[in-house]
Amino acid sequence: MNVEKKELKVAALENGTVIDHIPSNQLFKVVSILGLENCPNSITIGNNLASKKIGKKGIIKVADRFFKEEDLNKIALVAPEAQINIIHDYQVTEKRKVSLPDVVHGIIRCSNPKCITNNEPMETIFHVVDKVNIQVKCHYCERSVSKDEIEIC
Amino acid sequence: MKPESLVSITDFSKEEILDLLQTASRFEANPNQKILEGKVVATLFFEPSTRTRLSFETAVNRLGGRIIGFSDASTTSSSKGETLKDTIMMVSNYVDLIIMRHHLEGAARYASEIASVPVINAGDGANQHPSQTMLDLYSIYKTQGTLSNLNITMVGDLKYGRTVHSLLMAMSHFNPTFHFVAPDELKMPIEYKIFCEQHHIPYFEHSEFSEDVINQADILYMTRVQRERFTDLMEYEKVKNVYTLHNSMLEHSKDNLRVLHPLPRVNEISYDVDSNPKAYYFQQAQNGLYARQAIICKVLGIEV
Ligand SMILES: [Zn+2]
């Protein structure tokens, strides 16, 4: 009983953003995409939870923080099934899916060590060439990177 | 107004390519024209390439322009840790056009985004070298009278050879049929085969460099099979002479066949081919001058 109560307390969010249905092996990439390492708000992270949809899932709850849509959409790079719940006053006021943008600024590191982006102080730009299988192409060196090879900076 | 740069051959449409070929042939008829009088062009070779630099500098000189620049980055401020951005910002203040070669991939695209003048990519690592592609196209056009409906046979290192990749993309406008002849380790990458399929371009892969393949070809595009490309040196020893063209292999080839090679060659074309009228690689290099004159005028918006 006691344990359950504790769980409930952690799970409840008065105001903030919940990111659900993250594949377990991508959870920490989502953390870096949103820059949560440096976020002072209270954050709850759960991982390896049972999910009917994707096997094992991760979930992130960030209190009192509402992200820009374009930032949330970057999650689709590693977690295309992720679901966003916006919470106000303990109520889900908005529920939506993430969708991959055509162009991603920053976030992705080019896997080509000879790429200019790895040798100059500059932001990377990637074009999303395949939204279904998730393949991106470096705007500068033109190297293609598939979903499993995407490195987050 | 943002100037027009040339970073990749795919920056040009089919019509622009055809226009450039016309301009190149006008320069071939009359290579000395004082169209760049009063203009200053920078040739920034962060990585040395004497062949390409001399070709570009000759092009500028024959058009009456003046040149500043360097041929080796070890003598410049970039060796003192200056960023590419700072070098490009400084040079843009002085010149009307930047021609640059860099060992890092994407360097030219980045430079074209920050420079206030047009940038011509003279090679960025293993990525793009569009003036080479333009001279290849001009050579094909000159020798065949057209770019359309040709059988283009590419031989050698089709995996790392950036010239064959760019040529493949550029030729895709002109309904070609490709034959790819390469050892297993150096086969045409899958992305270019997908590109062909998407553009309904027929292609055939061969590991054997046979007369049968040669005899169907209009253009035989030879490339260097480099030892460094092999993880298994035994494999290199096995294949290094298999993709060598000998004069006897051309005996039953088509009359209009021409043999191209981006140069320098090592042993992939035997010297007995040189005197065959179908050998075109030396004229091909000379065509680079006219192709580059055409590119320079195009990016500066000068009608010729
Ligand atoms: Zn890159």
Coordinates of C-alpha atoms and ligand atoms in Angstrom, one line a residue:
Chain A
M1 CA 0.0 0.0 0.0
N2 CA 2.7 2.3 1.1
V3 CA 4.8 1.7 -2.0
E4 CA 1.8 2.3 -4.3
K5 CA 1.1 5.6 -2.6
K6 CA 4.7 6.7 -3.2
E7 CA 4.5 5.8 -6.9
L8 CA 1.4 7.9 -7.2
K9 CA 3.0 10.8 -5.6
V10 CA 5.9 10.7 -8.0
A11 CA 3.6 10.3 -11.0
A12 CA 1.2 13.1 -10.3
L13 CA 2.1 16.4 -12.1
E14 CA 0.3 19.6 -11.3
N15 CA 1.5 21.5 -14.3
G16 CA 4.0 20.5 -16.9
T17 CA 4.8 18.2 -19.8
V18 CA 4.8 14.4 -19.9
I19 CA 6.6 12.6 -22.7
D20 CA 5.3 9.0 -22.9
H21 CA 5.9 6.0 -25.1
I22 CA 9.6 6.5 -25.6
P23 CA 11.4 3.3 -26.6
S24 CA 13.5 2.3 -23.5
N25 CA 16.8 2.4 -25.4
Q26 CA 16.2 5.9 -26.6
L27 CA 15.2 7.4 -23.3
F28 CA 18.5 9.1 -22.5
K29 CA 18.8 10.5 -26.1
V30 CA 15.4 12.2 -25.5
V31 CA 16.8 13.6 -22.3
S32 CA 19.7 15.2 -24.2
I33 CA 17.6 16.4 -27.1
L34 CA 15.5 18.4 -24.7
G35 CA 18.6 19.4 -22.7
L36 CA 17.2 18.1 -19.5
E37 CA 20.6 17.6 -17.9
N38 CA 20.7 21.3 -17.3
C39 CA 17.0 21.8 -16.5
P40 CA 16.5 22.9 -12.8
N41 CA 12.8 21.9 -12.7
S42 CA 11.7 18.8 -10.9
I43 CA 11.9 15.9 -13.4
T44 CA 10.7 12.3 -13.1
I45 CA 12.1 9.7 -15.4
G46 CA 10.8 6.1 -15.6
N47 CA 12.3 3.5 -17.8
N48 CA 11.7 -0.2 -18.8
L49 CA 8.0 0.1 -18.0
A50 CA 5.7 -2.4 -19.7
S51 CA 4.1 -1.1 -22.8
K52 CA 1.6 -2.9 -25.1
K53 CA 2.6 -0.7 -28.0
I54 CA 6.4 -0.8 -28.0
G55 CA 7.4 -3.5 -25.5
K56 CA 9.4 -1.6 -23.0
K57 CA 8.9 2.1 -22.7
G58 CA 10.3 5.1 -20.9
I59 CA 8.5 8.2 -19.7
I60 CA 9.6 11.7 -18.7
K61 CA 7.7 14.2 -16.7
V62 CA 8.9 17.7 -16.4
A63 CA 7.2 20.0 -13.9
D64 CA 6.3 23.5 -14.8
R65 CA 7.9 23.4 -18.2
F66 CA 6.2 23.7 -21.6
F67 CA 8.5 23.2 -24.5
K68 CA 8.4 24.8 -27.9
E69 CA 6.7 22.5 -30.5
E70 CA 9.7 22.5 -32.7
D71 CA 11.9 21.3 -29.8
L72 CA 9.5 18.5 -29.0
N73 CA 9.3 17.5 -32.6
K74 CA 13.0 16.8 -32.6
I75 CA 12.3 13.8 -30.3
A76 CA 10.8 12.1 -33.3
L77 CA 14.3 11.5 -34.6
V78 CA 14.8 8.8 -31.9
A79 CA 11.3 8.2 -30.6
P80 CA 8.7 8.6 -33.5
E81 CA 6.0 7.0 -31.4
A82 CA 6.4 9.4 -28.5
Q83 CA 3.3 11.0 -27.1
I84 CA 3.2 14.4 -25.5
N85 CA 0.7 15.2 -22.7
I86 CA 0.4 18.8 -21.5
I87 CA -0.8 19.0 -17.9
H88 CA -2.5 21.9 -16.3
D89 CA -3.9 21.6 -12.8
Y90 CA -3.6 17.8 -12.8
Q91 CA -5.6 17.6 -16.0
V92 CA -4.3 16.6 -19.5
T93 CA -5.2 19.6 -21.5
E94 CA -3.5 18.6 -24.7
K95 CA -2.4 15.2 -26.1
R96 CA -0.4 14.9 -29.3
K97 CA 2.1 13.0 -31.3
V98 CA 5.5 14.3 -32.3
S99 CA 6.2 14.7 -36.0
L100 CA 9.6 14.9 -37.7
P101 CA 10.5 18.3 -39.2
D102 CA 12.0 18.5 -42.7
V103 CA 15.1 20.2 -41.4
V104 CA 16.8 19.8 -38.0
H105 CA 19.0 22.5 -36.7
G106 CA 21.5 21.5 -34.1
I107 CA 20.9 18.4 -31.9
I108 CA 22.5 15.9 -34.3
R109 CA 26.2 15.4 -34.5
C110 CA 27.5 14.4 -37.9
S111 CA 29.1 11.0 -37.8
N112 CA 31.7 12.0 -40.4
P113 CA 34.9 13.1 -38.6
K114 CA 36.0 14.9 -41.7
C115 CA 32.8 17.0 -41.8
I116 CA 33.3 20.7 -41.5
T117 CA 30.7 20.8 -38.6
N118 CA 33.0 18.7 -36.5
N119 CA 35.9 21.1 -37.1
E120 CA 34.4 24.6 -36.9
P121 CA 32.4 26.2 -34.1
M122 CA 29.0 26.0 -35.9
E123 CA 25.6 24.5 -35.7
T124 CA 24.8 21.3 -37.7
I125 CA 21.9 21.2 -40.2
F126 CA 20.3 17.9 -41.2
H127 CA 17.7 17.3 -43.9
V128 CA 15.2 14.6 -43.1
V129 CA 15.2 12.5 -46.3
D130 CA 13.0 9.6 -45.1
K131 CA 10.4 10.3 -42.5
V132 CA 9.2 6.7 -42.3
N133 CA 12.5 4.8 -41.8
I134 CA 14.1 8.0 -40.4
Q135 CA 17.1 8.8 -42.5
V136 CA 18.8 12.2 -42.3
K137 CA 21.5 13.8 -44.5
C138 CA 24.1 16.3 -43.4
H139 CA 23.6 19.6 -45.1
Y140 CA 27.3 20.1 -45.3
C141 CA 29.2 16.9 -46.0
E142 CA 26.1 15.2 -47.5
R143 CA 26.6 12.0 -45.6
S144 CA 23.4 10.1 -44.9
V145 CA 22.8 8.7 -41.4
S146 CA 20.1 6.2 -40.5
K147 CA 18.0 6.1 -37.3
D148 CA 20.3 3.8 -35.3
E149 CA 23.4 5.8 -36.2
I150 CA 22.1 9.2 -35.2
E151 CA 24.3 10.8 -32.5
I152 CA 22.9 13.5 -30.4
C153 CA 25.3 16.2 -29.4
Chain B
M1 CA 21.5 39.8 -53.0
K2 CA 23.0 36.5 -52.1
P3 CA 25.5 35.6 -54.8
E4 CA 25.1 32.3 -56.7
S5 CA 27.8 29.8 -55.7
L6 CA 28.7 26.4 -57.2
V7 CA 29.2 23.8 -54.4
S8 CA 27.7 20.7 -55.9
I9 CA 26.8 19.8 -59.5
T10 CA 23.3 19.2 -58.3
D11 CA 23.0 22.9 -57.6
F12 CA 22.6 23.3 -61.4
S13 CA 19.5 22.3 -63.4
K14 CA 19.5 20.5 -66.7
E15 CA 19.0 23.8 -68.5
E16 CA 21.9 25.4 -66.6
I17 CA 24.2 22.5 -67.5
L18 CA 23.2 22.8 -71.2
D19 CA 23.8 26.5 -71.1
L20 CA 27.2 26.0 -69.5
L21 CA 28.2 23.6 -72.2
Q22 CA 27.4 26.2 -74.8
T23 CA 29.4 28.8 -73.0
A24 CA 32.3 26.4 -72.7
S25 CA 32.3 25.8 -76.4
R26 CA 32.4 29.6 -77.0
F27 CA 35.4 29.8 -74.8
E28 CA 37.1 27.0 -76.6
A29 CA 36.7 28.9 -79.9
N30 CA 38.0 32.0 -78.2
P31 CA 39.6 31.5 -74.8
N32 CA 41.1 35.0 -74.4
Q33 CA 38.4 37.5 -73.6
K34 CA 38.9 40.4 -71.2
I35 CA 35.6 39.8 -69.3
L36 CA 37.1 39.8 -65.9
E37 CA 39.1 43.0 -66.3
G38 CA 39.2 44.9 -63.0
K39 CA 38.1 41.8 -61.0
V40 CA 40.1 40.0 -58.3
V41 CA 39.6 36.3 -57.7
A42 CA 40.9 34.5 -54.6
T43 CA 42.1 30.9 -55.0
L44 CA 42.2 29.5 -51.5
F45 CA 43.7 26.0 -51.6
F46 CA 43.7 24.9 -47.9
E47 CA 44.7 21.5 -49.4
P48 CA 47.2 21.5 -52.3
S49 CA 46.1 20.4 -55.7
T50 CA 48.4 21.8 -58.4
R51 CA 46.4 20.4 -61.3
T52 CA 43.1 22.0 -60.3
R53 CA 44.6 25.3 -59.1
L54 CA 46.6 25.8 -62.3
S55 CA 43.5 25.1 -64.4
F56 CA 41.4 27.7 -62.5
E57 CA 44.1 30.3 -62.4
T58 CA 44.7 29.9 -66.2
A59 CA 40.9 30.3 -66.7
V60 CA 41.0 33.6 -64.6
N61 CA 44.1 34.9 -66.4
R62 CA 42.8 34.2 -69.9
L63 CA 39.7 36.2 -68.9
G64 CA 41.8 39.1 -67.8
G65 CA 41.2 38.8 -64.0
R66 CA 43.7 39.1 -61.2
I67 CA 44.4 36.4 -58.6
I68 CA 45.3 36.4 -54.9
G69 CA 45.4 33.4 -52.7
F70 CA 47.5 30.5 -51.4
S71 CA 48.3 27.0 -52.6
D72 CA 48.9 25.4 -49.2
A73 CA 47.2 26.1 -45.9
S74 CA 50.4 25.6 -43.9
T75 CA 51.5 29.1 -44.9
T76 CA 48.2 30.7 -43.8
S77 CA 46.5 31.9 -40.7
S78 CA 44.3 28.7 -40.7
S79 CA 47.5 26.9 -39.6
K80 CA 47.5 29.2 -36.6
G81 CA 44.0 28.1 -35.6
E82 CA 42.0 30.7 -37.4
T83 CA 38.5 29.3 -38.2
L84 CA 37.4 28.9 -41.8
K85 CA 34.7 31.4 -41.1
D86 CA 37.2 34.2 -40.2
T87 CA 39.3 33.5 -43.2
I88 CA 36.3 33.6 -45.6
M89 CA 34.9 36.8 -44.0
M90 CA 38.3 38.5 -44.4
V91 CA 38.8 37.4 -48.0
S92 CA 35.2 38.2 -49.0
N93 CA 36.1 41.8 -48.3
Y94 CA 38.8 41.8 -50.9
V95 CA 37.6 39.9 -53.9
D96 CA 34.8 39.3 -56.3
L97 CA 34.9 35.6 -56.3
I98 CA 36.4 32.8 -54.1
I99 CA 37.6 29.5 -55.6
M100 CA 38.4 27.1 -52.7
R101 CA 39.6 23.6 -52.1
H102 CA 39.5 22.2 -48.6
H103 CA 40.2 18.8 -47.1
L104 CA 37.1 18.9 -44.9
E105 CA 33.8 17.8 -46.4
G106 CA 31.1 20.5 -46.4
A107 CA 33.7 23.3 -46.1
A108 CA 32.6 24.9 -49.4
R109 CA 28.9 24.8 -48.6
Y110 CA 29.6 26.5 -45.3
A111 CA 31.9 29.1 -47.0
S112 CA 29.2 29.8 -49.6
E113 CA 26.7 30.6 -46.7
I114 CA 28.9 33.1 -45.0
A115 CA 30.8 34.7 -47.9
S116 CA 29.4 37.9 -49.4
V117 CA 30.8 36.9 -52.8
P118 CA 30.2 33.7 -54.9
V119 CA 32.2 30.6 -53.9
I120 CA 33.2 27.9 -56.4
N121 CA 34.0 24.5 -54.8
A122 CA 37.3 23.2 -56.2
G123 CA 37.0 20.0 -54.1
D124 CA 35.9 19.4 -50.5
G125 CA 37.5 16.2 -49.3
A126 CA 35.7 13.2 -50.6
N127 CA 32.5 15.1 -51.1
Q128 CA 32.1 17.2 -54.3
H129 CA 34.2 18.5 -57.2
P130 CA 31.7 20.1 -59.5
S131 CA 34.1 21.7 -62.0
Q132 CA 35.6 18.2 -62.7
T133 CA 32.0 17.0 -63.4
M134 CA 31.5 20.0 -65.8
L135 CA 34.6 19.1 -67.7
D136 CA 33.5 15.5 -67.9
L137 CA 30.2 16.5 -69.2
Y138 CA 31.7 18.9 -71.7
S139 CA 34.1 16.1 -72.9
I140 CA 31.2 13.7 -73.3
Y141 CA 29.1 16.4 -75.1
K142 CA 32.0 17.3 -77.4
T143 CA 32.9 13.8 -78.4
Q144 CA 29.4 12.4 -78.7
G145 CA 27.6 15.5 -80.0
T146 CA 25.0 15.1 -77.3
L147 CA 24.6 14.1 -73.6
S148 CA 21.4 12.1 -74.3
N149 CA 20.8 8.4 -74.5
L150 CA 24.4 7.3 -74.0
N151 CA 25.9 4.1 -72.6
I152 CA 28.2 5.2 -69.9
T153 CA 30.5 2.5 -68.5
M154 CA 32.3 3.3 -65.3
V155 CA 35.2 1.2 -64.3
G156 CA 37.3 0.8 -61.1
D157 CA 36.7 2.4 -57.8
L158 CA 33.0 3.2 -57.8
K159 CA 32.7 3.2 -54.1
Y160 CA 35.0 6.1 -53.1
G161 CA 35.4 7.7 -56.5
R162 CA 33.5 11.0 -56.1
T163 CA 33.9 11.9 -59.8
V164 CA 31.8 8.9 -60.8
H165 CA 29.1 9.8 -58.2
S166 CA 28.8 13.4 -59.4
L167 CA 28.9 12.3 -63.0
L168 CA 26.1 9.8 -62.3
M169 CA 23.9 12.5 -60.7
A170 CA 24.6 15.0 -63.5
M171 CA 23.9 12.5 -66.3
S172 CA 20.6 11.5 -64.7
H173 CA 19.0 14.4 -66.6
F174 CA 19.9 12.8 -70.0
N175 CA 18.5 9.3 -70.1
P176 CA 21.7 7.3 -69.8
T177 CA 22.3 3.6 -69.4
F178 CA 25.0 2.8 -66.9
H179 CA 27.3 -0.1 -66.6
F180 CA 29.3 -0.3 -63.3
V181 CA 32.4 -2.4 -63.5
A182 CA 34.1 -2.8 -60.1
P183 CA 35.6 -5.4 -57.7
D184 CA 33.3 -6.4 -54.9
E185 CA 35.0 -4.2 -52.3
L186 CA 34.6 -1.1 -54.5
K187 CA 31.1 -1.5 -55.9
M188 CA 28.8 1.5 -56.5
P189 CA 27.1 2.4 -53.2
I190 CA 23.5 1.4 -52.7
E191 CA 22.3 5.0 -52.4
Y192 CA 23.4 5.7 -56.0
K193 CA 21.7 2.6 -57.2
I194 CA 18.5 3.7 -55.4
F195 CA 18.9 7.1 -57.1
C196 CA 19.0 5.4 -60.5
E197 CA 15.9 3.4 -59.7
Q198 CA 14.1 6.5 -58.6
H199 CA 15.0 8.2 -61.9
H200 CA 14.2 5.1 -64.0
I201 CA 17.8 4.9 -65.2
P202 CA 18.8 1.3 -66.2
Y203 CA 22.1 0.1 -64.7
F204 CA 24.0 -3.1 -64.9
E205 CA 26.7 -4.3 -62.5
H206 CA 29.8 -6.3 -63.5
S207 CA 32.7 -7.6 -61.6
E208 CA 34.5 -8.7 -64.8
F209 CA 35.9 -6.0 -67.1
S210 CA 35.2 -7.8 -70.4
E211 CA 35.3 -6.8 -74.0
D212 CA 31.6 -7.6 -74.1
V213 CA 30.9 -4.6 -71.8
I214 CA 33.4 -2.4 -73.6
N215 CA 31.9 -3.1 -77.0
Q216 CA 28.5 -1.7 -76.0
A217 CA 29.9 1.5 -74.5
D218 CA 29.9 5.1 -75.8
I219 CA 31.9 6.4 -72.9
L220 CA 34.4 4.3 -70.9
Y221 CA 35.0 6.3 -67.7
M222 CA 38.1 4.8 -66.0
T223 CA 39.1 5.5 -62.4
R224 CA 42.0 4.7 -60.2
V225 CA 41.9 1.6 -58.0
Q226 CA 43.9 2.8 -54.9
R227 CA 45.6 0.4 -52.6
E228 CA 44.6 2.5 -49.5
R229 CA 41.0 1.7 -50.2
F230 CA 41.4 -2.0 -49.4
T231 CA 41.1 -3.5 -46.0
D232 CA 42.4 -6.7 -47.3
L233 CA 45.7 -6.2 -49.3
M234 CA 45.5 -9.7 -50.7
E235 CA 42.2 -8.6 -52.3
Y236 CA 44.0 -5.5 -53.8
E237 CA 46.7 -7.7 -55.3
K238 CA 44.1 -9.9 -56.8
V239 CA 42.1 -7.1 -58.5
K240 CA 44.7 -4.3 -59.2
N241 CA 45.4 -5.5 -62.8
V242 CA 41.9 -6.8 -63.6
Y243 CA 40.6 -3.3 -64.1
T244 CA 43.4 -2.2 -66.4
L245 CA 42.5 -1.2 -70.0
H246 CA 44.8 -2.4 -72.7
N247 CA 44.7 -1.3 -76.3
S248 CA 43.8 -4.8 -77.6
M249 CA 40.6 -4.6 -75.5
L250 CA 39.3 -1.7 -77.7
E251 CA 39.6 -3.6 -81.0
H252 CA 35.9 -4.3 -81.4
S253 CA 34.6 -1.2 -79.6
K254 CA 32.2 1.3 -81.1
D255 CA 33.7 4.0 -83.4
N256 CA 32.3 6.8 -81.2
L257 CA 33.7 5.3 -78.0
R258 CA 35.9 7.6 -76.0
V259 CA 38.0 6.7 -73.0
L260 CA 37.9 9.2 -70.1
H261 CA 39.9 9.4 -66.9
P262 CA 39.9 12.2 -64.3
L263 CA 43.8 11.8 -64.0
P264 CA 46.3 11.3 -62.6
R265 CA 46.3 7.6 -63.7
V266 CA 48.5 5.0 -62.2
N267 CA 48.2 1.7 -64.0
E268 CA 44.5 1.5 -64.9
I269 CA 45.1 2.6 -68.5
S270 CA 48.1 1.0 -70.2
Y271 CA 50.4 3.3 -72.1
D272 CA 49.6 1.5 -75.4
V273 CA 46.1 3.1 -75.3
D274 CA 47.5 6.6 -75.4
S275 CA 48.0 6.7 -79.2
N276 CA 44.5 5.2 -79.9
P277 CA 42.3 8.0 -81.2
K278 CA 39.6 6.8 -78.7
A279 CA 41.9 7.8 -75.8
Y280 CA 40.5 11.2 -74.8
Y281 CA 41.9 11.8 -71.2
F282 CA 44.5 14.4 -72.2
Q283 CA 42.0 16.5 -74.2
Q284 CA 39.6 16.0 -71.3
A285 CA 41.9 17.7 -68.9
Q286 CA 42.3 20.6 -71.4
N287 CA 38.5 20.9 -71.6
G288 CA 38.7 21.8 -67.9
L289 CA 39.9 25.2 -68.8
Y290 CA 36.8 26.0 -70.9
A291 CA 34.5 24.4 -68.4
R292 CA 36.0 26.5 -65.6
Q293 CA 35.8 29.7 -67.6
A294 CA 32.1 29.0 -68.2
I295 CA 31.5 28.3 -64.5
I296 CA 33.3 31.5 -63.4
C297 CA 31.2 33.6 -65.7
K298 CA 28.0 31.8 -64.6
V299 CA 28.5 32.4 -60.9
L300 CA 29.4 36.1 -61.5
G301 CA 26.3 36.5 -63.6
I302 CA 28.2 37.5 -66.7
E303 CA 26.6 36.7 -70.0
V304 CA 29.0 35.4 -72.6
Ligands
ZN1 ZN 28.5 16.2 -42.1

